[in-house]
JSON list of C-alpha atoms in Angstrom, two decimals:
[
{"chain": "A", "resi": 24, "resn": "UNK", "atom": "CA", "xyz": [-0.74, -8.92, 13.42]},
{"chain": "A", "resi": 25, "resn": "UNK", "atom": "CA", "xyz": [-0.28, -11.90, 11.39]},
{"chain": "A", "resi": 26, "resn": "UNK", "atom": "CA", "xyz": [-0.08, -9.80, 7.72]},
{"chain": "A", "resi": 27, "resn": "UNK", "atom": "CA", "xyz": [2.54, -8.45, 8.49]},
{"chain": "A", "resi": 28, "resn": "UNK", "atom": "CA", "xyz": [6.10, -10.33, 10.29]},
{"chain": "A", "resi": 29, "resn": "UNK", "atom": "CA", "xyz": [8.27, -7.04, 11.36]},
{"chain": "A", "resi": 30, "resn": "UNK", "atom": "CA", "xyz": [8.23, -4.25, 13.56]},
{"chain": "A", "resi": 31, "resn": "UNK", "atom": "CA", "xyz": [8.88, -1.92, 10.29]},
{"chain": "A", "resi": 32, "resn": "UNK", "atom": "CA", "xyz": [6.93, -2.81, 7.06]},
{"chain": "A", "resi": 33, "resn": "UNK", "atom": "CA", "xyz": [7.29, -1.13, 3.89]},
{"chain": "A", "resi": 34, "resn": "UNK", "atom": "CA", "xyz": [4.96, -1.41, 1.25]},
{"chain": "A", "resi": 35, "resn": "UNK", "atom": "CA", "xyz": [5.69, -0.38, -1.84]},
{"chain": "A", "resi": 36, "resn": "UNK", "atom": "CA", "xyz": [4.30, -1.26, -5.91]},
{"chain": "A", "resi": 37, "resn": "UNK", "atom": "CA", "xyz": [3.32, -0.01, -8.80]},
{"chain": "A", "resi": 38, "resn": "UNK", "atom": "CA", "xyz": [0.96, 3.15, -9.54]},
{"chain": "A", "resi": 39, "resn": "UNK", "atom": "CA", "xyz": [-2.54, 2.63, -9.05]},
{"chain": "A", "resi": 40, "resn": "UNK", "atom": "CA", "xyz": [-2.08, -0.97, -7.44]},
{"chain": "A", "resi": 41, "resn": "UNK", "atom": "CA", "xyz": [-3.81, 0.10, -4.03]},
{"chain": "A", "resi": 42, "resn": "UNK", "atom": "CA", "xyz": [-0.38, 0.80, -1.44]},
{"chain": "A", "resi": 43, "resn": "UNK", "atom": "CA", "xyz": [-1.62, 3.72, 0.15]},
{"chain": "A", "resi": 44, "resn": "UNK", "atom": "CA", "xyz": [-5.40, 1.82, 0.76]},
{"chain": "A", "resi": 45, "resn": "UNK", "atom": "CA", "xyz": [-3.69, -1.49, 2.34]},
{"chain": "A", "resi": 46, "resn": "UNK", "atom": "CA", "xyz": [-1.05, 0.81, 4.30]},
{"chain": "A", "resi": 47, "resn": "UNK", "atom": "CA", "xyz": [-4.10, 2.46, 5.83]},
{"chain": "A", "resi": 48, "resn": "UNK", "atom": "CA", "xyz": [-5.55, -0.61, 6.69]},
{"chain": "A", "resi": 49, "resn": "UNK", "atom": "CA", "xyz": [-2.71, -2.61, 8.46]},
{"chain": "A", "resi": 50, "resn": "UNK", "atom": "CA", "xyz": [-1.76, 0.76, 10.15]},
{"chain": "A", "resi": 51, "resn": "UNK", "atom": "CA", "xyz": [-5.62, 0.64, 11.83]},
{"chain": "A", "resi": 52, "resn": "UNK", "atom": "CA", "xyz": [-5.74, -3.10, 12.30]},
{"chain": "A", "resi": 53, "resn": "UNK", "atom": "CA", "xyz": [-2.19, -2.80, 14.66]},
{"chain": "A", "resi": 54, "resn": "UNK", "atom": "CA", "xyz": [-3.82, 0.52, 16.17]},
{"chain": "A", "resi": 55, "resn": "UNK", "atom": "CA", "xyz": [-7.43, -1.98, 17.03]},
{"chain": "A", "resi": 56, "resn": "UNK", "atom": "CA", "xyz": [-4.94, -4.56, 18.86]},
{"chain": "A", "resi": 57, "resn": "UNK", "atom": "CA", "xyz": [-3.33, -2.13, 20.36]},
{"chain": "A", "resi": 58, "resn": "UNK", "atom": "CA", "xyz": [0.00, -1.86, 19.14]},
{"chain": "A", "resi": 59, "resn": "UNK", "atom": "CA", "xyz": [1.45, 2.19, 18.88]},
{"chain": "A", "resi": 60, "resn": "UNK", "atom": "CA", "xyz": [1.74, 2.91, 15.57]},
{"chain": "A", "resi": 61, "resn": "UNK", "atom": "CA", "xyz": [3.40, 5.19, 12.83]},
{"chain": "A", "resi": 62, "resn": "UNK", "atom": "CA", "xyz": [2.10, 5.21, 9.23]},
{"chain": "A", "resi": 63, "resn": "UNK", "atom": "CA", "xyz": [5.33, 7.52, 7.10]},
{"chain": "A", "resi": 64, "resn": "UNK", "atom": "CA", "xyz": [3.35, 8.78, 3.65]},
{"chain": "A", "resi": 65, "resn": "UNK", "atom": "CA", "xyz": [6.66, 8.49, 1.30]},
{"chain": "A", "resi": 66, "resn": "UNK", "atom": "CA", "xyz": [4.63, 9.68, -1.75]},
{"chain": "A", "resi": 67, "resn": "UNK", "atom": "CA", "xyz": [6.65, 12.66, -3.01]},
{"chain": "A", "resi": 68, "resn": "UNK", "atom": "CA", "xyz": [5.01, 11.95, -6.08]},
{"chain": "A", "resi": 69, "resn": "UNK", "atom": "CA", "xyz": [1.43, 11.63, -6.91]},
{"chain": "A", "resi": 70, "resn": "UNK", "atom": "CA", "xyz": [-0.51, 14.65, -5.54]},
{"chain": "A", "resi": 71, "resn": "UNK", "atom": "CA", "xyz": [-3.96, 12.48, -5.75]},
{"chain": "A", "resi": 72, "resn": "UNK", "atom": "CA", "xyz": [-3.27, 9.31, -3.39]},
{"chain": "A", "resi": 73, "resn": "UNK", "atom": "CA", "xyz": [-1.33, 9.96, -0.06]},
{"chain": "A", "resi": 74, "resn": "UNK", "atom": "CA", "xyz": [-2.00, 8.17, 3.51]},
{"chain": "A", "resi": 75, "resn": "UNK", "atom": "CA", "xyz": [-1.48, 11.72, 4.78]},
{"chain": "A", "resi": 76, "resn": "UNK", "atom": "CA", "xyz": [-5.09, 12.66, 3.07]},
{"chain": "A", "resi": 77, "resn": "UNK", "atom": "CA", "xyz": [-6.46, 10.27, 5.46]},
{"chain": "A", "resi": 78, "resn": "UNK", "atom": "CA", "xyz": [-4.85, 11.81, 8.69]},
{"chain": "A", "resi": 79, "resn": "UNK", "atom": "CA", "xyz": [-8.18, 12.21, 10.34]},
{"chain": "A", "resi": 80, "resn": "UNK", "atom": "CA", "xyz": [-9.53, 8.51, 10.01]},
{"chain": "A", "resi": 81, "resn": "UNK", "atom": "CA", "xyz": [-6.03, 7.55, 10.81]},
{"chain": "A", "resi": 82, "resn": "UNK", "atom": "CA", "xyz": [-5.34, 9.41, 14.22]},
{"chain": "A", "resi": 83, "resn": "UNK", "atom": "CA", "xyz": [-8.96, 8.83, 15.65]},
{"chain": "A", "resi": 84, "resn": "UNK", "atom": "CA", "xyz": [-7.84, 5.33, 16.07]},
{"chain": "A", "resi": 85, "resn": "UNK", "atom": "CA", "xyz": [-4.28, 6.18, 17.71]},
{"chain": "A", "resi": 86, "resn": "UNK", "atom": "CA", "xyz": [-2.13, 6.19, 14.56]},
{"chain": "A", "resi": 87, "resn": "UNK", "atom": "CA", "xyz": [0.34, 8.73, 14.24]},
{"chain": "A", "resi": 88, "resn": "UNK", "atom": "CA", "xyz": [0.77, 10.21, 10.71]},
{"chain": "A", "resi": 89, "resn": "UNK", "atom": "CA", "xyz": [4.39, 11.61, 9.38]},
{"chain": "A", "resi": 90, "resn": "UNK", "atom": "CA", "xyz": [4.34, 12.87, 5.55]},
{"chain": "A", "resi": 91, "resn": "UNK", "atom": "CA", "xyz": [5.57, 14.96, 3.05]},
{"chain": "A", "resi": 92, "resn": "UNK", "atom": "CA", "xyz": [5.58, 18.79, 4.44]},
{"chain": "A", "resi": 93, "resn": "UNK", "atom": "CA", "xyz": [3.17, 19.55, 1.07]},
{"chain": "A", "resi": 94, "resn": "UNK", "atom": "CA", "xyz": [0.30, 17.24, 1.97]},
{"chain": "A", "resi": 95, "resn": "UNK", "atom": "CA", "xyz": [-2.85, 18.95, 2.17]},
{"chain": "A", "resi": 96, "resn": "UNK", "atom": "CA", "xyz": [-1.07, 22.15, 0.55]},
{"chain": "A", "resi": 97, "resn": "UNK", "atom": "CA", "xyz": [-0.70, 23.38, -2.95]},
{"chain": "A", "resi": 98, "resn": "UNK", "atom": "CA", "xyz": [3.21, 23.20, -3.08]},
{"chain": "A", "resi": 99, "resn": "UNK", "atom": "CA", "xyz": [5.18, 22.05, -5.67]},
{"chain": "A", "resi": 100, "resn": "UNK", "atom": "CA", "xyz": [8.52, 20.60, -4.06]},
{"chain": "A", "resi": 101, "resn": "UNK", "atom": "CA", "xyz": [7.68, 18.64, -1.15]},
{"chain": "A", "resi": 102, "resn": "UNK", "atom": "CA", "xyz": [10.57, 17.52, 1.79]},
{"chain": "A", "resi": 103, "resn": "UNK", "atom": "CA", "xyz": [9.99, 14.76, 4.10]},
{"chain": "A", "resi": 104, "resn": "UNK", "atom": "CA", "xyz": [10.47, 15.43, 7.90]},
{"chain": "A", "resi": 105, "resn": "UNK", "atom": "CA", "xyz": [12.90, 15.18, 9.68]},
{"chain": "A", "resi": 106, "resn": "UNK", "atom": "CA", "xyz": [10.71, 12.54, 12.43]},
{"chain": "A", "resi": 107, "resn": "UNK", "atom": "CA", "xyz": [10.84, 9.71, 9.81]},
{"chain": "A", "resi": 108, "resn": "UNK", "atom": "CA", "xyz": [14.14, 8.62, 10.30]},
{"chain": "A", "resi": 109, "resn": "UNK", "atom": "CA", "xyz": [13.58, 8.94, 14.13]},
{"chain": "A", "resi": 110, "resn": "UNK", "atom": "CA", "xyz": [10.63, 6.85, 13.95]},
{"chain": "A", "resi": 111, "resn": "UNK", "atom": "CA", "xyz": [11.73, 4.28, 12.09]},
{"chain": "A", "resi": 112, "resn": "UNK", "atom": "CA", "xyz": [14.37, 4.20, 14.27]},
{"chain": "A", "resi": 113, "resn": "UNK", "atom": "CA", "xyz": [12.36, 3.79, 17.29]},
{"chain": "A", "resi": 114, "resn": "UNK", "atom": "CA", "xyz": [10.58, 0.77, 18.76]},
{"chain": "A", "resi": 115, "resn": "UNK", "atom": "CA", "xyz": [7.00, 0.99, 17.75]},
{"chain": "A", "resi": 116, "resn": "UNK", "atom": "CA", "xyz": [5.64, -0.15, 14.80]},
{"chain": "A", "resi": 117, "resn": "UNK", "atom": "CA", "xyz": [6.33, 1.53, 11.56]},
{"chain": "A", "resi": 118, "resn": "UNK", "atom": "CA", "xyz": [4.41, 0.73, 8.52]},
{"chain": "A", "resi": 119, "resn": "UNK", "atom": "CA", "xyz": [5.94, 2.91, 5.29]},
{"chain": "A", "resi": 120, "resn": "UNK", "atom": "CA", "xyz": [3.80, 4.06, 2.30]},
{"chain": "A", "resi": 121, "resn": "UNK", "atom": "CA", "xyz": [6.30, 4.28, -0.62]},
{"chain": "A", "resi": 122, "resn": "UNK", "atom": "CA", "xyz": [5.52, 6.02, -3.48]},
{"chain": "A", "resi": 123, "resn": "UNK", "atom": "CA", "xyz": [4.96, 4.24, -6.95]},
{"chain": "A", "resi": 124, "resn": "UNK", "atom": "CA", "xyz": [7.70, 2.80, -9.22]},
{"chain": "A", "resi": 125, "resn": "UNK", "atom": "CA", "xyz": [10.91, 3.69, -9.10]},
{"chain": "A", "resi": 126, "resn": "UNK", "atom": "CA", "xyz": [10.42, 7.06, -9.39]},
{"chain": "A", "resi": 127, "resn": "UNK", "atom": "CA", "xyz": [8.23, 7.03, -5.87]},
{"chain": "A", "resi": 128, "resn": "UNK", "atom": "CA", "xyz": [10.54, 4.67, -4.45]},
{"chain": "A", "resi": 129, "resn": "UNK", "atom": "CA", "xyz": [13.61, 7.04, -4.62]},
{"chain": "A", "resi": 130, "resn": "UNK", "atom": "CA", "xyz": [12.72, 9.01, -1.75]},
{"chain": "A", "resi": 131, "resn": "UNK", "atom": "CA", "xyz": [13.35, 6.09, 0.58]},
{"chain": "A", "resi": 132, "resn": "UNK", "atom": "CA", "xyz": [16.51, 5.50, -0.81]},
{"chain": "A", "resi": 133, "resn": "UNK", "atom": "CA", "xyz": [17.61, 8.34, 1.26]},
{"chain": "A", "resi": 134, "resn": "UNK", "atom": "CA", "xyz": [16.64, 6.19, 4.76]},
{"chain": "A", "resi": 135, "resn": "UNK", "atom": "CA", "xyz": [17.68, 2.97, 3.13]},
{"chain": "A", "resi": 136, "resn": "UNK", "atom": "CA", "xyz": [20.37, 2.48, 5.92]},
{"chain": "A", "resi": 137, "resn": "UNK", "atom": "CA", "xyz": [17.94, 2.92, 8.50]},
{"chain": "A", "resi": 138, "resn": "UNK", "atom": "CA", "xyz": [15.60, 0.95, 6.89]},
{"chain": "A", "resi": 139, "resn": "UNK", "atom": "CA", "xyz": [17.79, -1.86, 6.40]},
{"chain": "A", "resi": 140, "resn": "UNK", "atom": "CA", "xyz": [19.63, -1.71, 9.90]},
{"chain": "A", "resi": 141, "resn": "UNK", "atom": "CA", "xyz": [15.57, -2.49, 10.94]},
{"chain": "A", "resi": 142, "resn": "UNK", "atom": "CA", "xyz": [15.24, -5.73, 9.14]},
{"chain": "A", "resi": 143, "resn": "UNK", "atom": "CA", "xyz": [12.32, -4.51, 7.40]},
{"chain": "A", "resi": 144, "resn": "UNK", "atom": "CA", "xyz": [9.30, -6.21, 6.01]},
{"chain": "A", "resi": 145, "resn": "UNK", "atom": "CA", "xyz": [9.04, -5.42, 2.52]},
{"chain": "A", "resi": 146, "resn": "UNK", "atom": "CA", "xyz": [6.07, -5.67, 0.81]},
{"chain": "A", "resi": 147, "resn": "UNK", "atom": "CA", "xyz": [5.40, -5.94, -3.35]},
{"chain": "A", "resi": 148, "resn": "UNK", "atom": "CA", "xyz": [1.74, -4.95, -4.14]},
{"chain": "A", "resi": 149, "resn": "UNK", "atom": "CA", "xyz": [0.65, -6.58, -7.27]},
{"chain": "A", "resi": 150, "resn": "UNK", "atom": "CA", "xyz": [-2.87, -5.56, -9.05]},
{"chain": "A", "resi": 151, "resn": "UNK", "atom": "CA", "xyz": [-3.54, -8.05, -12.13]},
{"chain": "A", "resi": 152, "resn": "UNK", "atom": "CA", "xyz": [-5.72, -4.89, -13.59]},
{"chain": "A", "resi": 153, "resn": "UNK", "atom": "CA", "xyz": [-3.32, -2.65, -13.60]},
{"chain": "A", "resi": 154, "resn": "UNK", "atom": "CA", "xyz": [-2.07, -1.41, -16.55]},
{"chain": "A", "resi": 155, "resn": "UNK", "atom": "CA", "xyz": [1.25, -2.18, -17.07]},
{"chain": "A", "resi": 156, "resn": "UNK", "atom": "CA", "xyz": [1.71, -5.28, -14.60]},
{"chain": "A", "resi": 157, "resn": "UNK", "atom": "CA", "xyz": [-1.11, -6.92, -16.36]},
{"chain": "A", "resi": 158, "resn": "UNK", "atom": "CA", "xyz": [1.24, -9.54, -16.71]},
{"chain": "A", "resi": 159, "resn": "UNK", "atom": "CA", "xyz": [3.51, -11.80, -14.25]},
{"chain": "A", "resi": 160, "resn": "UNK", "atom": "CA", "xyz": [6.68, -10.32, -16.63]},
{"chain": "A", "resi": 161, "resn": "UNK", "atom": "CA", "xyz": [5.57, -6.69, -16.18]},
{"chain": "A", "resi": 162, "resn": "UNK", "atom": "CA", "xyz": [4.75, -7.14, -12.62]},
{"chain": "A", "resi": 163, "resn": "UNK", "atom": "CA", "xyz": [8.61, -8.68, -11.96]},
{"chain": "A", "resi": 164, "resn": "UNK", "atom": "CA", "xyz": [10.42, -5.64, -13.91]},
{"chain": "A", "resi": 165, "resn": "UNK", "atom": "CA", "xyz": [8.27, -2.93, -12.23]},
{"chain": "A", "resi": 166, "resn": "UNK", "atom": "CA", "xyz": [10.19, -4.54, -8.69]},
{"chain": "A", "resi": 167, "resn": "UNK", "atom": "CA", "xyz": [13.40, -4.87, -9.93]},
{"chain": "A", "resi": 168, "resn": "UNK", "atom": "CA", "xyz": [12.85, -0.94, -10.65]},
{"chain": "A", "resi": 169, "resn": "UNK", "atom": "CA", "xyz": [11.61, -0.54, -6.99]},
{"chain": "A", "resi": 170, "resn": "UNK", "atom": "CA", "xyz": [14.56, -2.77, -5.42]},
{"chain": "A", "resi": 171, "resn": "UNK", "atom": "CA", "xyz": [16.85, -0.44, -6.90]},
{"chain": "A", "resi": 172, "resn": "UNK", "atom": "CA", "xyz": [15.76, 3.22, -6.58]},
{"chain": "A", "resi": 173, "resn": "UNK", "atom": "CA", "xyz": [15.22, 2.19, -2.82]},
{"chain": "A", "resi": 174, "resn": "UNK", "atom": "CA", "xyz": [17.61, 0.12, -2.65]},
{"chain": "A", "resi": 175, "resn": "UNK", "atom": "CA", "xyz": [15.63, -2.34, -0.48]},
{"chain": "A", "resi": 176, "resn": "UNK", "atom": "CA", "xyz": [14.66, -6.10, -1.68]},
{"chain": "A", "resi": 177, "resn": "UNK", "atom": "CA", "xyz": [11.16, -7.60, -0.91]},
{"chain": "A", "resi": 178, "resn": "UNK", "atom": "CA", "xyz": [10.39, -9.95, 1.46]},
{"chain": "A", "resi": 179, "resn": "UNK", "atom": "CA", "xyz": [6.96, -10.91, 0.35]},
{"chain": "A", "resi": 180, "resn": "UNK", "atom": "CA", "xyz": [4.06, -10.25, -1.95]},
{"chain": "A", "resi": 181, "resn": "UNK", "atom": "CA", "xyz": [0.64, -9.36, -1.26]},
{"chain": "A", "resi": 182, "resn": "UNK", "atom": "CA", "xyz": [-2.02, -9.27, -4.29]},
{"chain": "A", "resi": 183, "resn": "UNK", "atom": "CA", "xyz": [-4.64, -6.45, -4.59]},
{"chain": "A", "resi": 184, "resn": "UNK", "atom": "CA", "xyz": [-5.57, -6.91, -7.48]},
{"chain": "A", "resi": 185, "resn": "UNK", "atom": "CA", "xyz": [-9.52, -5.33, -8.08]},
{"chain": "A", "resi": 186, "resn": "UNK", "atom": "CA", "xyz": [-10.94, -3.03, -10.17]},
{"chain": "A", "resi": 187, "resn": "UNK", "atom": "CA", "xyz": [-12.39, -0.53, -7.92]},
{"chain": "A", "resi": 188, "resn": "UNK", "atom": "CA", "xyz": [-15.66, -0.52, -7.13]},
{"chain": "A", "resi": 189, "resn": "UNK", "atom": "CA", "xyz": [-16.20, -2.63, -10.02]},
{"chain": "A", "resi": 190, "resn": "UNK", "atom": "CA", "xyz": [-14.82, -5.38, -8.08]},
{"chain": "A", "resi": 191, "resn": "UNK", "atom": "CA", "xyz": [-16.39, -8.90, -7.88]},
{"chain": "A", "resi": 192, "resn": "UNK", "atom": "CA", "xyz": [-15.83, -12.44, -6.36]},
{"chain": "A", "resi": 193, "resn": "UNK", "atom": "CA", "xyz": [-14.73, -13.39, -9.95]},
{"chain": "A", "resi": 194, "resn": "UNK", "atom": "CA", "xyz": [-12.29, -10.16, -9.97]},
{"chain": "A", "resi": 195, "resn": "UNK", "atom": "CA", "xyz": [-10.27, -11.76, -6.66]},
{"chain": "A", "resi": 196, "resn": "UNK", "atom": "CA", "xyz": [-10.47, -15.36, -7.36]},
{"chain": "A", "resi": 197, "resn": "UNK", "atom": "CA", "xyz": [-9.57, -15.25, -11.71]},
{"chain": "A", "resi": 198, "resn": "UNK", "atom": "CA", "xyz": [-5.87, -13.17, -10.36]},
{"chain": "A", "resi": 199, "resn": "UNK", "atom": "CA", "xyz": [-5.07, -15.99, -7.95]},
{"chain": "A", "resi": 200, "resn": "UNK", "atom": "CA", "xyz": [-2.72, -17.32, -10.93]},
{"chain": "A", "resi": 201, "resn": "UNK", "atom": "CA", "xyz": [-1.30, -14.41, -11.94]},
{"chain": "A", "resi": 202, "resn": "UNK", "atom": "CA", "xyz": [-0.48, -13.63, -8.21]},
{"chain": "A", "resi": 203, "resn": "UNK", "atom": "CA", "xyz": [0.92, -17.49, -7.91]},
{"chain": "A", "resi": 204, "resn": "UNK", "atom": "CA", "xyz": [3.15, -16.46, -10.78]},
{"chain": "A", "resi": 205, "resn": "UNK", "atom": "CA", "xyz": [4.44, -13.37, -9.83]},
{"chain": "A", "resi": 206, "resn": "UNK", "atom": "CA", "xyz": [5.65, -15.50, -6.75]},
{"chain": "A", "resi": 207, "resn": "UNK", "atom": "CA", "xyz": [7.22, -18.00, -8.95]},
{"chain": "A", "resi": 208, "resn": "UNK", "atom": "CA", "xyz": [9.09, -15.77, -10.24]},
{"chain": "A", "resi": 209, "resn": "UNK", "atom": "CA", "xyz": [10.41, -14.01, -7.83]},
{"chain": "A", "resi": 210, "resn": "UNK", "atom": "CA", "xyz": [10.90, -16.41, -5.47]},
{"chain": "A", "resi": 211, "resn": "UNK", "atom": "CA", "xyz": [8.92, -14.36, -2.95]},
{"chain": "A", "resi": 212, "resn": "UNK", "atom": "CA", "xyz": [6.15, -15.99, -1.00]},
{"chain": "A", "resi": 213, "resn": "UNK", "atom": "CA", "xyz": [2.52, -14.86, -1.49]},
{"chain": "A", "resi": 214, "resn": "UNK", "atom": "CA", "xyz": [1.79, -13.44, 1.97]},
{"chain": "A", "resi": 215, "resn": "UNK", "atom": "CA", "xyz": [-2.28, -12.26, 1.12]},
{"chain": "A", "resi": 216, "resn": "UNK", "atom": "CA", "xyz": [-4.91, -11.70, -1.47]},
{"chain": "A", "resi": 217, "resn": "UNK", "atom": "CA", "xyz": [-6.84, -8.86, -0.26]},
{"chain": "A", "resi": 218, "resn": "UNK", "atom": "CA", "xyz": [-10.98, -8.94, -0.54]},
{"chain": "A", "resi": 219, "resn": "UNK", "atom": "CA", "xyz": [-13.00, -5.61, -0.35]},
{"chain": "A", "resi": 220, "resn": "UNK", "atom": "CA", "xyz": [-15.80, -5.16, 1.99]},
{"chain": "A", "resi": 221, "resn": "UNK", "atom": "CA", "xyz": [-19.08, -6.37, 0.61]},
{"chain": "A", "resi": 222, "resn": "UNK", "atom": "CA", "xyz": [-17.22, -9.12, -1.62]},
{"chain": "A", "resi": 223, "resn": "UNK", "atom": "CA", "xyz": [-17.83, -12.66, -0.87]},
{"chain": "A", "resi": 224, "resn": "UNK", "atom": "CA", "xyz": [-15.26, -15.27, -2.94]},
{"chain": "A", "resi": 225, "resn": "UNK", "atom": "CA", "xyz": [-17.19, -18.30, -3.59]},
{"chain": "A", "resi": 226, "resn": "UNK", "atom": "CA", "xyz": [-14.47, -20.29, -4.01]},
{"chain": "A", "resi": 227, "resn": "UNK", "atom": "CA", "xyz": [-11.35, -20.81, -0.65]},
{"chain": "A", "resi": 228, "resn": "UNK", "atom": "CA", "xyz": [-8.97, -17.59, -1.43]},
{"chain": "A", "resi": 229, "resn": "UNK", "atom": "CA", "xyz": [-5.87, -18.26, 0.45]},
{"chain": "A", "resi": 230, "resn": "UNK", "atom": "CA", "xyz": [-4.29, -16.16, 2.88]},
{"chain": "A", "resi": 231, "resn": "UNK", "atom": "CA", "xyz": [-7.24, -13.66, 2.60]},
{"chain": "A", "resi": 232, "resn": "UNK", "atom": "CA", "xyz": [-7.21, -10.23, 3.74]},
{"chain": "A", "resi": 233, "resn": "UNK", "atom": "CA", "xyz": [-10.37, -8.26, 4.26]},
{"chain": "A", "resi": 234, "resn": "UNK", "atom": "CA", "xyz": [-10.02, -4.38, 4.08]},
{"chain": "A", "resi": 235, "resn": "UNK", "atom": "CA", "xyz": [-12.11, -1.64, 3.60]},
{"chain": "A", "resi": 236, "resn": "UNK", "atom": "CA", "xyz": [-11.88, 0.64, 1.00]},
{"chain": "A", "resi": 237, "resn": "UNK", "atom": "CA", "xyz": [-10.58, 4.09, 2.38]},
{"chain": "A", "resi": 238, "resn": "UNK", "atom": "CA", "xyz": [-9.03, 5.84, -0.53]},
{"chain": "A", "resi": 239, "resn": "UNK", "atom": "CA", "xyz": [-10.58, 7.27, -3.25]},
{"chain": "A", "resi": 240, "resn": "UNK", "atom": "CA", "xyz": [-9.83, 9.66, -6.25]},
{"chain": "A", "resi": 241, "resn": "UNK", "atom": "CA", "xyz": [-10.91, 13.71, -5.81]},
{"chain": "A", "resi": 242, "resn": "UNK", "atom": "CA", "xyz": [-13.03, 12.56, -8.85]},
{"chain": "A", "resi": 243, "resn": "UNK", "atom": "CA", "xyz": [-14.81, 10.19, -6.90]},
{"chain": "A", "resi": 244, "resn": "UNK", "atom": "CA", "xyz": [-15.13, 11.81, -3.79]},
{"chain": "A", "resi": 245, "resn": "UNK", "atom": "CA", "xyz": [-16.83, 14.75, -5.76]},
{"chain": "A", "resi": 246, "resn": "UNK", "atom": "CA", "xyz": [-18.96, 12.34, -7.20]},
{"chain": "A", "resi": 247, "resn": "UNK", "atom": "CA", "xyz": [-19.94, 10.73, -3.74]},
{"chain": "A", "resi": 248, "resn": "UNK", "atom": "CA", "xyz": [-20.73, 14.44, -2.37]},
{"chain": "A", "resi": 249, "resn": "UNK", "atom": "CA", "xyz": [-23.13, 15.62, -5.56]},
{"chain": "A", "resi": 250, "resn": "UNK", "atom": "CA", "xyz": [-24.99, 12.35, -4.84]},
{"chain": "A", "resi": 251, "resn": "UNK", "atom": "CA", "xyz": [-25.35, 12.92, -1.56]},
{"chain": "A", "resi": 252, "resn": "UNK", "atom": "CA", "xyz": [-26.62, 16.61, -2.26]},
{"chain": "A", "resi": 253, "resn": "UNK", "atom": "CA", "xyz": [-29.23, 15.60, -4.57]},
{"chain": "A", "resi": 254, "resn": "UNK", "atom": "CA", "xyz": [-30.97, 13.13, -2.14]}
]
């Protein structure tokens, strides 16, 4: 798959910048040219967007699912199982969902020497409407955080930046130079700019990535479901 440059990617970011939604969708697009595949949910963290929630989507198409023991459950401490490090060390491909920040990112600190021995891809999801990397600065500081709880260093950086289903042509094409920056900065080449389903740039968006939009908030899905009901 030409996103991605590794047998084992990890993609990892800030809160709310859309990991979990691209992990889903280069975990299906390897499944659809038939590559085996392992998506690992590392969120330990945010109860509200896991790659585990999306199990059933996921294994339909031949990807196998490993995440924290308290998805779909109403615990409070979750543990990771023992299978991740196994997978990661196997030969298939692995595609990691870390969790956000630092704080997310600590948990695969603890397979960091696995990780590593693998020559991982390491991806840096950047969202220009995010709060808090609304800037190239922000955006830089928030990895540097990541780098080190994990203790991994990025290989590239792939920008996904939209504002949900709010999300226009103008939305993908006006972050192009805040994406460019971030790159700059970091010295870390701009692998993608991911484009929603149903959004058509106008202008040339290098590197683009179409992907659907898989993941959304119990708000929303509650939303979708009344709708439904009252048609």
């Amino acid at each position: 798959m030409r996103y991605i440059e590794r047998r084992v990617t990890v993609v990892c970011g800030h809160y709310g910048t859309g990991k979990t939604n691209l992990s889903i969708n280069l975990a299906l697009d390897c499944a659809r040219e038939g590559e085996h595949v392992t998506l690992i949910d590392m969120d330990v963290v945010n109860p509200y967007f896991r790659s585990s929630d999306y199990a059933d989507i996921l294994t339909r198409e031949g990807v196998r699912v490993l995440g924290p023991n308290f998805a779909n459950s109403n615990l409070d401490t979750p543990s990771l199982p023992a299978a991740i490090g196994d997978s990661i060390s196997d030969g298939e491909r692995v595609i990691i969902d870390v969790g956000g920040d630092d704080a997310g990112a600590t948990a695969l600190g603890v397979y960091s020497r696995r990780v590593t021995d693998a020559d991982p891809d390491v991806i840096y999801v950047i969202n220009r409407y995010r709060s808090q990397t609304t800037t190239p600065e922000e955006a830089v500081s928030i990895l540097s955080e990541i780098e080190n709880a994990a203790r991994i260093r990025a290989t590239c950086i792939a920008n996904n930046s939209h504002l949900k289903e709010f999300t226009t042509a103008s939305t993908v094409e006006d972050s192009l130079p805040f994406a460019e920056r971030v790159s700059e900065l970091t010295g870390l080449p701009l692998r993608f700019t991911t484009v929603p389903s149903g959004v058509d740039p106008l202008n040339k968006v290098p590197n683009m990535y179409p992907v659907s939009v898989y993941v959304r908030a119990p708000w929303e899905k509650a939303g979708n479901r009344i709708a439904e009901g009252n048609r």
